[in-house]
């Protein structure tokens, strides 16, 4: 079974509007972390936001917020006031447990296109 | 700029050859991770080193090996290259082996095997 599922291969959003990118995850661990990364066409992976499984509040970083619904195992990324520079691939990732081994498992990504 | 550096940026080579990819982590980071991004497999974890020791292994082929040196830079060696090894190889670093620390990614090395 997929550990990280991103069901939207591609999305369009109008500039200045908000957009939600979906991410569901599957783990039996109680301690885990969820991450979102942005990959522009240039290829680099840019860290956006982190949510820990024990964090009671949804994470926010500037225009990015993470809508964390633990019972539903979802960690959707919300981008407010979209900008043209937000056009990129977005990846949701999970780190399970906090013991030795800290690898990330990534979803298949969502390509976001911002329309002027 | 994440602070993680990778060289070279691009690499073109032939099947059967061997290449070495190099990574320097962010200042102070002890953990280095290698990931492979290909069209058919997506982003996959290969291997993690922490302070010179192998810490975790993922879907790394036997033809691939890595090490982390005393100055904490890491090298990923790919040998007997096949067409399917063409991919973007990322190095990431974090300050510890586990816990909450975020992994910061380098710009990647784009490998093309012809």
GROMACS .gro file of C-alpha atoms in nm:
model
  230
    1UNK     CA    1   0.000   0.000   0.000
    2UNK     CA    2   0.113   0.354  -0.072
    3UNK     CA    3   0.235   0.529   0.238
    4UNK     CA    4   0.184   0.877   0.096
    5UNK     CA    5  -0.092   0.946  -0.156
    6UNK     CA    6  -0.132   1.264  -0.351
    7UNK     CA    7  -0.443   1.223  -0.562
    8UNK     CA    8  -0.413   1.539  -0.771
    9UNK     CA    9  -0.152   1.494  -1.044
   10UNK     CA   10  -0.213   1.850  -1.167
   11UNK     CA   11  -0.404   2.156  -1.058
   12UNK     CA   12  -0.471   2.506  -1.184
   13UNK     CA   13  -0.531   2.805  -0.962
   14UNK     CA   14  -0.595   3.167  -1.043
   15UNK     CA   15  -0.334   3.413  -0.923
   16UNK     CA   16  -0.419   3.559  -0.581
   17UNK     CA   17  -0.657   3.277  -0.496
   18UNK     CA   18  -0.601   3.009  -0.232
   19UNK     CA   19  -0.540   2.647  -0.325
   20UNK     CA   20  -0.537   2.320  -0.130
   21UNK     CA   21  -0.310   2.032  -0.225
   22UNK     CA   22  -0.420   1.698  -0.086
   23UNK     CA   23  -0.206   1.445   0.095
   24UNK     CA   24  -0.311   1.132   0.281
   25UNK     CA   25  -0.072   0.904   0.463
   26UNK     CA   26  -0.063   0.558   0.609
   27UNK     CA   27   0.137   0.464   0.917
   28UNK     CA   28   0.096   0.260   1.231
   29UNK     CA   29   0.355   0.467   1.418
   30UNK     CA   30   0.238   0.710   1.686
   31UNK     CA   31   0.535   0.940   1.628
   32UNK     CA   32   0.582   1.068   1.278
   33UNK     CA   33   0.645   1.387   1.087
   34UNK     CA   34   0.488   1.525   0.774
   35UNK     CA   35   0.663   1.757   0.533
   36UNK     CA   36   0.587   1.950   0.219
   37UNK     CA   37   0.851   2.032  -0.038
   38UNK     CA   38   0.833   2.244  -0.352
   39UNK     CA   39   1.023   2.151  -0.668
   40UNK     CA   40   1.031   2.427  -0.931
   41UNK     CA   41   1.124   2.351  -1.289
   42UNK     CA   42   1.489   2.417  -1.204
   43UNK     CA   43   1.482   2.092  -1.004
   44UNK     CA   44   1.584   2.181  -0.651
   45UNK     CA   45   1.375   2.061  -0.355
   46UNK     CA   46   1.269   2.344  -0.128
   47UNK     CA   47   1.138   2.273   0.223
   48UNK     CA   48   0.809   2.448   0.292
   49UNK     CA   49   0.648   2.327   0.614
   50UNK     CA   50   0.657   2.057   0.881
   51UNK     CA   51   0.391   1.904   1.106
   52UNK     CA   52   0.467   1.664   1.387
   53UNK     CA   53   0.216   1.398   1.483
   54UNK     CA   54   0.195   1.534   1.837
   55UNK     CA   55   0.162   1.898   1.736
   56UNK     CA   56  -0.178   2.018   1.844
   57UNK     CA   57  -0.187   2.321   1.621
   58UNK     CA   58  -0.170   2.325   1.245
   59UNK     CA   59   0.167   2.443   1.118
   60UNK     CA   60   0.194   2.774   0.934
   61UNK     CA   61   0.484   2.932   0.747
   62UNK     CA   62   0.397   3.259   0.578
   63UNK     CA   63   0.149   3.186   0.298
   64UNK     CA   64   0.171   2.812   0.363
   65UNK     CA   65  -0.038   2.628   0.617
   66UNK     CA   66  -0.087   2.262   0.679
   67UNK     CA   67  -0.439   2.135   0.744
   68UNK     CA   68  -0.360   1.837   0.967
   69UNK     CA   69  -0.645   1.596   1.035
   70UNK     CA   70  -0.492   1.312   1.231
   71UNK     CA   71  -0.798   1.088   1.251
   72UNK     CA   72  -0.839   1.106   0.873
   73UNK     CA   73  -0.462   1.074   0.820
   74UNK     CA   74  -0.452   1.376   0.599
   75UNK     CA   75  -0.202   1.660   0.580
   76UNK     CA   76  -0.319   1.900   0.313
   77UNK     CA   77  -0.111   2.200   0.212
   78UNK     CA   78  -0.294   2.530   0.178
   79UNK     CA   79  -0.129   2.809  -0.018
   80UNK     CA   80  -0.297   3.144   0.027
   81UNK     CA   81  -0.284   3.428  -0.225
   82UNK     CA   82  -0.118   3.223  -0.501
   83UNK     CA   83   0.162   3.384  -0.697
   84UNK     CA   84   0.300   3.300  -1.040
   85UNK     CA   85   0.617   3.181  -0.872
   86UNK     CA   86   0.419   2.912  -0.690
   87UNK     CA   87   0.393   2.715  -1.016
   88UNK     CA   88   0.590   2.398  -0.937
   89UNK     CA   89   0.567   2.036  -0.829
   90UNK     CA   90   0.470   1.989  -0.466
   91UNK     CA   91   0.561   1.677  -0.272
   92UNK     CA   92   0.420   1.553   0.055
   93UNK     CA   93   0.657   1.336   0.259
   94UNK     CA   94   0.649   1.143   0.584
   95UNK     CA   95   0.911   1.037   0.834
   96UNK     CA   96   0.800   0.751   1.055
   97UNK     CA   97   0.925   0.716   1.410
   98UNK     CA   98   1.210   0.902   1.570
   99UNK     CA   99   1.452   0.618   1.612
  100UNK     CA  100   1.755   0.541   1.407
  101UNK     CA  101   1.686   0.599   1.042
  102UNK     CA  102   1.526   0.921   0.942
  103UNK     CA  103   1.435   0.864   0.580
  104UNK     CA  104   1.150   1.041   0.407
  105UNK     CA  105   0.885   0.861   0.205
  106UNK     CA  106   0.746   1.081  -0.070
  107UNK     CA  107   0.416   1.094  -0.252
  108UNK     CA  108   0.394   1.113  -0.628
  109UNK     CA  109   0.358   1.490  -0.627
  110UNK     CA  110   0.108   1.746  -0.753
  111UNK     CA  111   0.191   1.988  -1.031
  112UNK     CA  112   0.046   2.328  -0.952
  113UNK     CA  113   0.002   2.583  -1.228
  114UNK     CA  114  -0.088   2.940  -1.136
  115UNK     CA  115  -0.279   3.131  -1.402
  116UNK     CA  116  -0.231   3.508  -1.436
  117UNK     CA  117   1.999   2.830  -0.103
  118UNK     CA  118   1.971   2.536   0.138
  119UNK     CA  119   2.340   2.531   0.226
  120UNK     CA  120   2.382   2.178   0.089
  121UNK     CA  121   2.613   2.159  -0.210
  122UNK     CA  122   2.634   1.886  -0.472
  123UNK     CA  123   2.876   1.834  -0.755
  124UNK     CA  124   2.862   1.793  -1.042
  125UNK     CA  125   2.532   1.949  -1.148
  126UNK     CA  126   2.513   1.739  -1.462
  127UNK     CA  127   2.680   1.417  -1.563
  128UNK     CA  128   2.659   1.235  -1.894
  129UNK     CA  129   2.818   0.895  -1.920
  130UNK     CA  130   2.787   0.560  -2.095
  131UNK     CA  131   2.649   0.226  -1.985
  132UNK     CA  132   2.891   0.018  -1.787
  133UNK     CA  133   3.080   0.316  -1.653
  134UNK     CA  134   3.129   0.428  -1.292
  135UNK     CA  135   3.063   0.775  -1.152
  136UNK     CA  136   3.100   0.949  -0.817
  137UNK     CA  137   2.857   1.210  -0.691
  138UNK     CA  138   2.969   1.440  -0.414
  139UNK     CA  139   2.774   1.615  -0.141
  140UNK     CA  140   2.870   1.865   0.129
  141UNK     CA  141   2.610   1.901   0.404
  142UNK     CA  142   2.503   2.224   0.570
  143UNK     CA  143   2.748   2.351   0.827
  144UNK     CA  144   2.692   2.162   1.152
  145UNK     CA  145   2.475   1.887   1.004
  146UNK     CA  146   2.592   1.536   1.084
  147UNK     CA  147   2.341   1.335   0.883
  148UNK     CA  148   2.352   1.295   0.507
  149UNK     CA  149   2.085   1.126   0.299
  150UNK     CA  150   2.083   1.023  -0.064
  151UNK     CA  151   1.766   1.012  -0.273
  152UNK     CA  152   1.700   0.918  -0.634
  153UNK     CA  153   1.427   1.084  -0.840
  154UNK     CA  154   1.330   0.909  -1.162
  155UNK     CA  155   1.025   0.929  -1.383
  156UNK     CA  156   0.910   0.574  -1.316
  157UNK     CA  157   1.007   0.535  -0.948
  158UNK     CA  158   0.948   0.886  -0.818
  159UNK     CA  159   1.155   1.005  -0.522
  160UNK     CA  160   1.317   0.717  -0.338
  161UNK     CA  161   1.543   0.706  -0.034
  162UNK     CA  162   1.872   0.531  -0.097
  163UNK     CA  163   2.090   0.555   0.213
  164UNK     CA  164   2.165   0.762   0.524
  165UNK     CA  165   2.493   0.830   0.702
  166UNK     CA  166   2.531   0.985   1.041
  167UNK     CA  167   2.869   1.113   1.154
  168UNK     CA  168   3.051   0.871   0.929
  169UNK     CA  169   2.843   0.562   1.002
  170UNK     CA  170   2.575   0.407   0.786
  171UNK     CA  171   2.245   0.459   0.963
  172UNK     CA  172   1.970   0.340   0.732
  173UNK     CA  173   1.942   0.177   0.395
  174UNK     CA  174   1.660   0.202   0.147
  175UNK     CA  175   1.619   0.083  -0.209
  176UNK     CA  176   1.985   0.108  -0.296
  177UNK     CA  177   2.118  -0.128  -0.559
  178UNK     CA  178   2.423  -0.340  -0.488
  179UNK     CA  179   2.599  -0.157  -0.773
  180UNK     CA  180   2.569   0.162  -0.569
  181UNK     CA  181   2.767   0.246  -0.258
  182UNK     CA  182   2.819   0.550  -0.043
  183UNK     CA  183   3.038   0.676   0.235
  184UNK     CA  184   3.070   0.975   0.462
  185UNK     CA  185   3.413   1.112   0.534
  186UNK     CA  186   3.555   1.263   0.855
  187UNK     CA  187   3.488   1.613   0.725
  188UNK     CA  188   3.122   1.496   0.685
  189UNK     CA  189   3.105   1.527   0.310
  190UNK     CA  190   2.958   1.223   0.138
  191UNK     CA  191   3.007   1.047  -0.191
  192UNK     CA  192   2.768   0.822  -0.377
  193UNK     CA  193   2.937   0.579  -0.613
  194UNK     CA  194   2.738   0.430  -0.899
  195UNK     CA  195   2.900   0.151  -1.098
  196UNK     CA  196   2.816  -0.070  -1.396
  197UNK     CA  197   2.571   0.198  -1.498
  198UNK     CA  198   2.256   0.108  -1.685
  199UNK     CA  199   2.017   0.324  -1.884
  200UNK     CA  200   1.766   0.299  -1.600
  201UNK     CA  201   2.007   0.470  -1.361
  202UNK     CA  202   1.943   0.798  -1.539
  203UNK     CA  203   1.784   1.016  -1.272
  204UNK     CA  204   1.819   1.318  -1.051
  205UNK     CA  205   2.021   1.230  -0.742
  206UNK     CA  206   1.967   1.442  -0.435
  207UNK     CA  207   2.168   1.473  -0.122
  208UNK     CA  208   2.000   1.609   0.190
  209UNK     CA  209   2.131   1.685   0.535
  210UNK     CA  210   1.997   1.731   0.885
  211UNK     CA  211   2.154   1.804   1.217
  212UNK     CA  212   2.086   1.470   1.383
  213UNK     CA  213   2.010   1.109   1.301
  214UNK     CA  214   1.648   1.115   1.410
  215UNK     CA  215   1.396   1.339   1.579
  216UNK     CA  216   1.218   1.632   1.429
  217UNK     CA  217   1.495   1.785   1.225
  218UNK     CA  218   1.407   1.888   0.875
  219UNK     CA  219   1.609   1.755   0.585
  220UNK     CA  220   1.744   2.024   0.357
  221UNK     CA  221   1.811   1.920   0.001
  222UNK     CA  222   2.095   2.010  -0.229
  223UNK     CA  223   2.035   2.118  -0.590
  224UNK     CA  224   2.081   1.762  -0.718
  225UNK     CA  225   2.303   1.593  -0.974
  226UNK     CA  226   2.131   1.509  -1.299
  227UNK     CA  227   2.276   1.184  -1.435
  228UNK     CA  228   2.219   1.076  -1.792
  229UNK     CA  229   2.339   0.732  -1.895
  230UNK     CA  230   2.361   0.681  -2.271
   0.00000   0.00000   0.00000
